[in-house]
Amino acid sequence: MIGGLFIYNHKGEVLISRVYRDDIGYVSMEQSFGWKMRNAVDAFRVNVIHARQQVRSPVTNIARTSFFHVKRSNIWLAAVTKQNVNAAMVFEFLYKMCDVMTAYFGKISEENIKNNFVLIYELLDEILDFGYPQNSETGALKTFITQQGIKGQTKEEQSQITSQVTGQIGWRREGIKYRRNELFLDVLESVNLLMSPQGQVLSAHVSGRVVMKSYLSGMPECKFGMNDKIVIDKQGKGAASDDAGKSGKQSIAIDDCTFHQCVRLSKFDSERSISFIPPDGEYELMRYRTTKDIILPFRVIPLVREVGRTKLEVKVVIKSNFKPSLLAQKIEVRIPTPLNTSGVQVICMKGKAKYKASENAIVWKIKRMAGMKESQISAEIELLPTNDKKKWARPPISMNFEVPFAPSGLKVRYLKVFESKLNYSDHDVIKWVRYIGRSGIYETRC
Amino acid sequence: MMCDFLFSLVCTGEIFELKAELNSDKKEKKKEAVKKVIASMTVGKDVSALFPDVVNCMQTDNLELKKLVYLYLMNYAKSQPDMAIMAVNTFVKDCEDPNPLIRALAVRTMGCIRVDKITEYLCEPLRKCLKDEDPYVRKTAAVCVAKLHDINAQLVEDQGFLDTLKDLISDSNPMVVANAVAALSEIAESHPNSNLLDLNPQTINKLLTALNECTEWGQIFILDCLANYTPRDDRESQSICERVTPRLSHANSAVVLSAVKVLMKFMEMLPKDLDYYGTLLKKLAPPLVTLLSAEPELQYVALRNINLIVQRRPEILKHEMKVFFVKYNDPIYVKLEKLDIMIRLASQANIAQVLAELKEYATEVDVDFVRKAVRAIGRCAIKVEQSAERCVSTLLDLIQTKVNYVVQEAIVVIKDIFRKYPNKYESVIATLCENLDSLDEPEARAAMIWIVGEYAERIDNADELLESFLEGFHDESTQVQLQLLTAIVKLFLKKPTETQELVQQVLSLATQDSDNPDLRDRGYIYWRLLSTDPVAAKEVVLAEKPLISEETDLIEPTLLEELICHIGTLASVYHKPPSAFVEGSRGVQHKRLPGSSAAGVSEAPPAVIPSQGDLLGDLLNLDLTPPTTTGPPPPASSGMQMGAMDLLGGGLDSLVLLCDPQMGTGFGAPPAAMPASFNVPVSGGLDDLFDLGVSLEIPNKMIFVSVQVWLPAMKAKGLEISGTFVRRAGVIQMEMTLTNKAMSVMTDFAIQFNRNSFGLAPAGPLQVLTPLSPNQSIEAALPLSTVGPVMKMEPLNNLQVAVKNNIDVFYFSCQYPISMLFAEDGKMERQVFLATWKDIPNDNESQFQIKDCHLNSDAASNKLQGSNIFTIAKRTVEGQDMLYQSMKLTNGIWVLAELRVQAGNPNYTVSTICLVLEICRIIN
């Protein structure tokens, strides 16, 4: 299992170090060497943080010791082990650890870590025992790891904490009360596209998330429904045939989905129904992925012409492809330019375009754009003559945007809340649903 | 380290201040002080001096302060075990605290204080905690058993904790079950045969129930444990699979991968015609694809695992090619892995798409990635016959770009294509020849030479082309030299009339001027073949070559099976069995798939290209196997002992001479002086003189030690280093042969020595400029200076070396012959010699005998002079020749010796004398 955990700043200085197992401490034969591999801490600094090369792997093996690392802004988190550990688990744990820290003190920065080091040690003690990850749900942790210290707990409170931390519903505590029972559902999708210069879709998929903010009293039992093709078809079989045809059109085929640990997976597996007792506050209920019948909100049509050896002419047309009543926002088109660009002249019909020499790209920004519209930009790029034989790699044109619908076509059909012990029913709960589609990696080759 | 030391000195004042604060009466002040102590500890300052003061703060009802003190204890208890006992009482008391959080904290911390003395005090509280009423305490105590086992395994067994732990598997709380499973699995790993985790249908059922209820981490522990179980029959196997499949929808990728592992393993037991088998296969694909939308680090882990899964069961992902297309912003490690999987999934159905993608990648920036993409095109050509033509034309397009590394990589793969489809694409040879001059990597040069030799009859100027390579023969790497030798012999056999001179030239270069045994051997074999029976030579050298297999780069089936059992773990990321990177007994047991023996037979193993070590293959010049092959590692031919070489060389030599009269094929006799030019130690008796294997027969002032394997490939991830120390014209050199026996290219070599007795240090960087491809070796000579830092070693001539490459750092130690250190100016004036001899106390003298040496004193003295041992005077007393000799070590220490030679007695007596006694010993 995990032998130790270290947090470094970008200079390679250790901010937090927690060693769980002795075996990682000292690597054989190192002390007298010029490389100063005094121990695991130094080995990682020398070989990864200060390595001249780009990171070639998130897992590094130095002198039979394995280092897993993730980077958040300029902070490195490294887990160290000498055993054949579950690698996926270690990374999941590192991400989780980032989440927990963020939930406690906000952004993961050197300053925040230094200011909260006592808290971090306390957390590490709780969520990783002898290298085995333990309950790391923020909701549960916050009940007994606080910066104020635990004051005057009664015996009932104590056992409530422990039963929650170890219990079946580790993510929610009992006795939550709200005057107004309210829940928010956000369907957040990112649409990914790779298109050939000729307009052929090479690959496209939507990865979506359903994020829920719940402010519900008691231990509410929830059931979530969406226009999942399998569910609708199943129901359609029972209902009248014309009805099935109708709903079949609106349903979507979900390639795969994963759920928060509160969802009863065996029930989903057998009945494909999504039932759960939600954590309090914000969390991610599910993730899903679709590849069929995706609405591509924008189409990019590039035209690049090389005029002699010192000039390039670029014309890019973007077309919006959704209901005219909807508005896309934060549109940005990034057109890469060669490294030897000396000057750029741009003309665009809409928005603002600028050549950013430091990023080697023309960045074209449009604040808003309605559906079924078209806009274009043309640019003349002057090049410095070079004798570099190597051709310019022509990176793809990428695009960013935000649209107020789900490109996968997913629709929330219901979210029912049942709480038998308290006297509020499903229709007393105020529910909000919102759809946001964003660009993931949305690229067109040119 | 020095820096740290200074730092802590400066802080002494601070420590006094902290001490005062720790002993303060005010709680808040105390707490702040402990915080400061912990802060100093984190940045590496030594605050162990405060141990008693901090421990004094332990008895408090403030939980936060308690946790801080415990943190301090865990860090320093080991360095102050006696003091740590002071804390025991508090721990025992805390274990009975009414607050379960404190009980758990105490038992958790006690386990982390890894002091043997404490463990016996730990047993009673631990026993109580394992049966605690609160699940939080029980789950903590379960892990504590594993901790205790790590410190004192015997104690855990004696106290019966293992049975208690087994009972916890039936606990009502899922988290307790999960932790107990984790602890038991770990303990079981260090007792491979203990049958500790006695898995039977009842326990499995309990685990499966807990699986639905525990935390994500607990699910991982349980799934990993389940994967070790072997179901009794296919029905049980199916029912477990059914209960595990829901886990595939878990948000935690590790849960998904562990579930995949269980399913992949248990699937082996299901009959293939079962409906459920097909359903299961279908269910596996989507979650695997979903893993690719996780964070990049997890994607990497997932891709490495998918690589294994695709090799074992290609049908799972055969329709999912598109998801492996590389994204522009993917980190490089994700890109490279995706590329690998793309090739594995390439088939006739999707080849067009794949090729278009690969061509796109070949224009990217990252050199490694581009190379791999070009190589991938070649592999597609070999794999999918219908696409070969398209691939070749794509490769030609790429060659036109003239980007150096693209061209070289393309030539290497085109050679493989020629091997696979002989006599089909030779029209492209002309284009290839145009790029001859731009090739600077050994692999590409060797590939090009192979092509020229293989198709010599179709290339008009083949002799000119090959001759142009011959000019710099000695500067080429071994790979190229071997290939050139073979190619010219082929050329000769095809066009004997005009190439006689060329073939003689290359044979003499290979046999006389080279000190590479492989090259010499091959040279002699060809020479003999050609001189004895040219027809047979033709049959051997121009024999039809077996076709290369379609699938390259496959992991060897038994290893693959083992790796499938390790899905999700580091082993699956490294593609190595755990024993390759885990120390000690852990993970040494090899896991196997159930019922695999039957499955293994039914699926014919893919034909793997014969590897380098195969002598016949060698003669057939099959050594240019694509670097992607995974055969068994070739025997260490380069590390062959010189003695064996001698025998072979000598034997061959006489054979050649015997054949001499029959040479009617227009061959000149091999030079008669050949044996003399061998740099092989001739086994004279003087060999033993210095007991270090030094032989003194070499004429041109060279001292030779037999080549030794310093770093076996097994210990260094496939890097093998063999070498020897040599003194040439006053310069000490370390001559090394680095051989890459791994499957990936090695670059960025660097070397460093530990401090040693004579201050040996590299005088320059290690000159390994080109990347070392798989199955390739390179020779490097490292000049050494003697001005490095000095530290006495045991034995005196021990040298610890660290070699670094892109993969890792490796350490080895070797012993150099002390004679290497004898300086050229070691001749002492007679008078000085006499005076010095008298000055040195008798105790410093040591004597030994050299047996069976049949040289007379003059001859011996001449020989010795060759290795910088100078004879100062000679005296003859009573039929005994006494030679007085001096030598000087590079660090200025003189060594004087007296050598008595008695005529007729083959045994010499040597007395050495020196100021430093130990040097005396080592010289003897």
Coordinates of N, CA, C and O in Angstrom, one line a residue, chain B residues 818-859:
Chain B
I818 N 44.6 -3.6 -9.0 CA 45.4 -2.5 -8.4 C 46.6 -2.1 -9.3 O 47.0 -1.0 -9.4
S819 N 47.0 -3.1 -10.2 CA 48.1 -2.9 -11.1 C 47.8 -1.7 -12.1 O 48.6 -1.1 -12.6
M820 N 46.5 -1.5 -12.2 CA 46.1 -0.4 -13.1 C 46.6 0.9 -12.6 O 46.7 1.9 -13.3
L821 N 46.8 1.0 -11.3 CA 47.2 2.2 -10.7 C 48.7 2.4 -10.7 O 49.1 3.4 -10.2
F822 N 49.5 1.5 -11.2 CA 50.9 1.7 -11.2 C 51.3 2.7 -12.2 O 51.0 2.6 -13.4
A823 N 52.0 3.7 -11.7 CA 52.3 4.8 -12.6 C 53.5 4.5 -13.5 O 54.4 3.7 -13.1
E824 N 53.7 5.2 -14.6 CA 54.8 5.0 -15.5 C 56.1 5.5 -14.8 O 57.2 5.0 -15.2
D825 N 56.0 6.4 -13.9 CA 57.2 7.0 -13.3 C 57.6 6.2 -12.0 O 58.1 6.8 -11.1
G826 N 57.3 5.0 -12.0 CA 57.5 4.2 -10.8 C 58.9 3.7 -10.6 O 59.1 2.8 -9.7
K827 N 59.8 4.2 -11.3 CA 61.2 3.7 -11.1 C 61.9 4.5 -10.1 O 62.1 5.7 -10.2
M828 N 62.4 3.9 -9.1 CA 63.0 4.6 -7.9 C 64.5 4.6 -8.1 O 65.1 3.6 -8.6
E829 N 65.1 5.6 -7.7 CA 66.6 5.7 -7.6 C 67.1 4.6 -6.7 O 66.5 4.3 -5.7
R830 N 68.2 4.0 -7.1 CA 68.8 2.9 -6.3 C 68.9 3.3 -4.8 O 68.5 2.6 -3.9
Q831 N 69.6 4.5 -4.6 CA 69.9 4.9 -3.2 C 68.6 5.1 -2.4 O 68.5 4.7 -1.3
V832 N 67.7 5.8 -3.1 CA 66.4 6.0 -2.4 C 65.7 4.7 -2.0 O 65.2 4.6 -1.0
F833 N 65.8 3.8 -3.0 CA 65.2 2.5 -2.8 C 65.7 1.9 -1.5 O 65.0 1.4 -0.6
L834 N 67.1 1.9 -1.4 CA 67.7 1.3 -0.3 C 67.3 1.9 1.0 O 66.9 1.2 2.0
A835 N 67.3 3.2 1.0 CA 66.9 4.0 2.2 C 65.5 3.7 2.6 O 65.2 3.5 3.8
T836 N 64.6 3.7 1.6 CA 63.2 3.5 1.9 C 63.0 2.1 2.5 O 62.2 1.9 3.4
W837 N 63.6 1.2 1.8 CA 63.4 -0.2 2.3 C 63.8 -0.4 3.7 O 63.1 -1.1 4.5
K838 N 64.8 0.4 4.1 CA 65.2 0.3 5.5 C 64.3 1.0 6.5 O 64.0 0.6 7.6
D839 N 63.7 2.1 6.0 CA 62.8 2.9 6.8 C 61.5 2.2 7.1 O 60.9 2.4 8.2
I840 N 61.1 1.4 6.3 CA 59.8 0.7 6.5 C 59.9 -0.4 7.5 O 60.8 -1.2 7.4
P841 N 59.1 -0.3 8.5 CA 59.2 -1.4 9.6 C 58.9 -2.8 9.0 O 58.1 -2.9 8.0
N842 N 59.5 -3.7 9.6 CA 59.4 -5.1 9.1 C 58.0 -5.6 9.1 O 57.6 -6.4 8.3
D843 N 57.2 -5.1 10.1 CA 55.8 -5.5 10.2 C 55.0 -5.3 8.9 O 54.0 -5.9 8.7
N844 N 55.5 -4.3 8.2 CA 54.7 -4.0 7.0 C 55.1 -4.9 5.8 O 54.6 -4.6 4.7
E845 N 55.9 -5.9 6.1 CA 56.2 -6.7 5.0 C 55.3 -7.9 4.9 O 54.8 -8.4 5.9
S846 N 55.0 -8.3 3.7 CA 54.2 -9.5 3.6 C 54.8 -10.3 2.4 O 55.4 -9.8 1.5
Q847 N 54.6 -11.6 2.6 CA 55.2 -12.5 1.6 C 54.1 -13.4 1.0 O 53.1 -13.7 1.6
F848 N 54.4 -13.8 -0.2 CA 53.5 -14.8 -0.8 C 54.3 -15.5 -1.9 O 55.4 -15.1 -2.3
Q849 N 53.7 -16.6 -2.4 CA 54.4 -17.4 -3.4 C 53.6 -17.4 -4.7 O 52.4 -17.4 -4.7
I850 N 54.4 -17.4 -5.7 CA 53.7 -17.6 -7.0 C 54.1 -19.0 -7.5 O 55.3 -19.3 -7.6
K851 N 53.2 -19.7 -7.9 CA 53.5 -21.1 -8.2 C 53.6 -21.3 -9.7 O 52.9 -20.5 -10.5
D852 N 54.3 -22.3 -10.1 CA 54.4 -22.7 -11.5 C 54.6 -21.6 -12.5 O 53.9 -21.3 -13.4
C853 N 55.7 -20.9 -12.3 CA 56.1 -19.9 -13.3 C 57.4 -20.3 -13.9 O 58.4 -20.4 -13.2
H854 N 57.4 -20.4 -15.2 CA 58.6 -21.0 -15.8 C 59.5 -20.0 -16.5 O 60.2 -20.3 -17.5
L855 N 59.4 -18.8 -16.1 CA 60.2 -17.7 -16.8 C 61.5 -17.5 -16.0 O 61.5 -17.7 -14.7
N856 N 62.5 -17.2 -16.6 CA 63.7 -16.8 -15.8 C 63.6 -15.4 -15.3 O 62.7 -14.6 -15.7
S857 N 64.5 -15.0 -14.5 CA 64.3 -13.7 -13.8 C 64.3 -12.5 -14.8 O 63.6 -11.6 -14.7
D858 N 65.1 -12.6 -15.9 CA 65.2 -11.5 -16.8 C 63.9 -11.3 -17.6 O 63.3 -10.2 -17.7
A859 N 63.4 -12.5 -18.0 CA 62.1 -12.4 -18.7 C 61.0 -11.9 -17.9 O 60.2 -11.0 -18.3

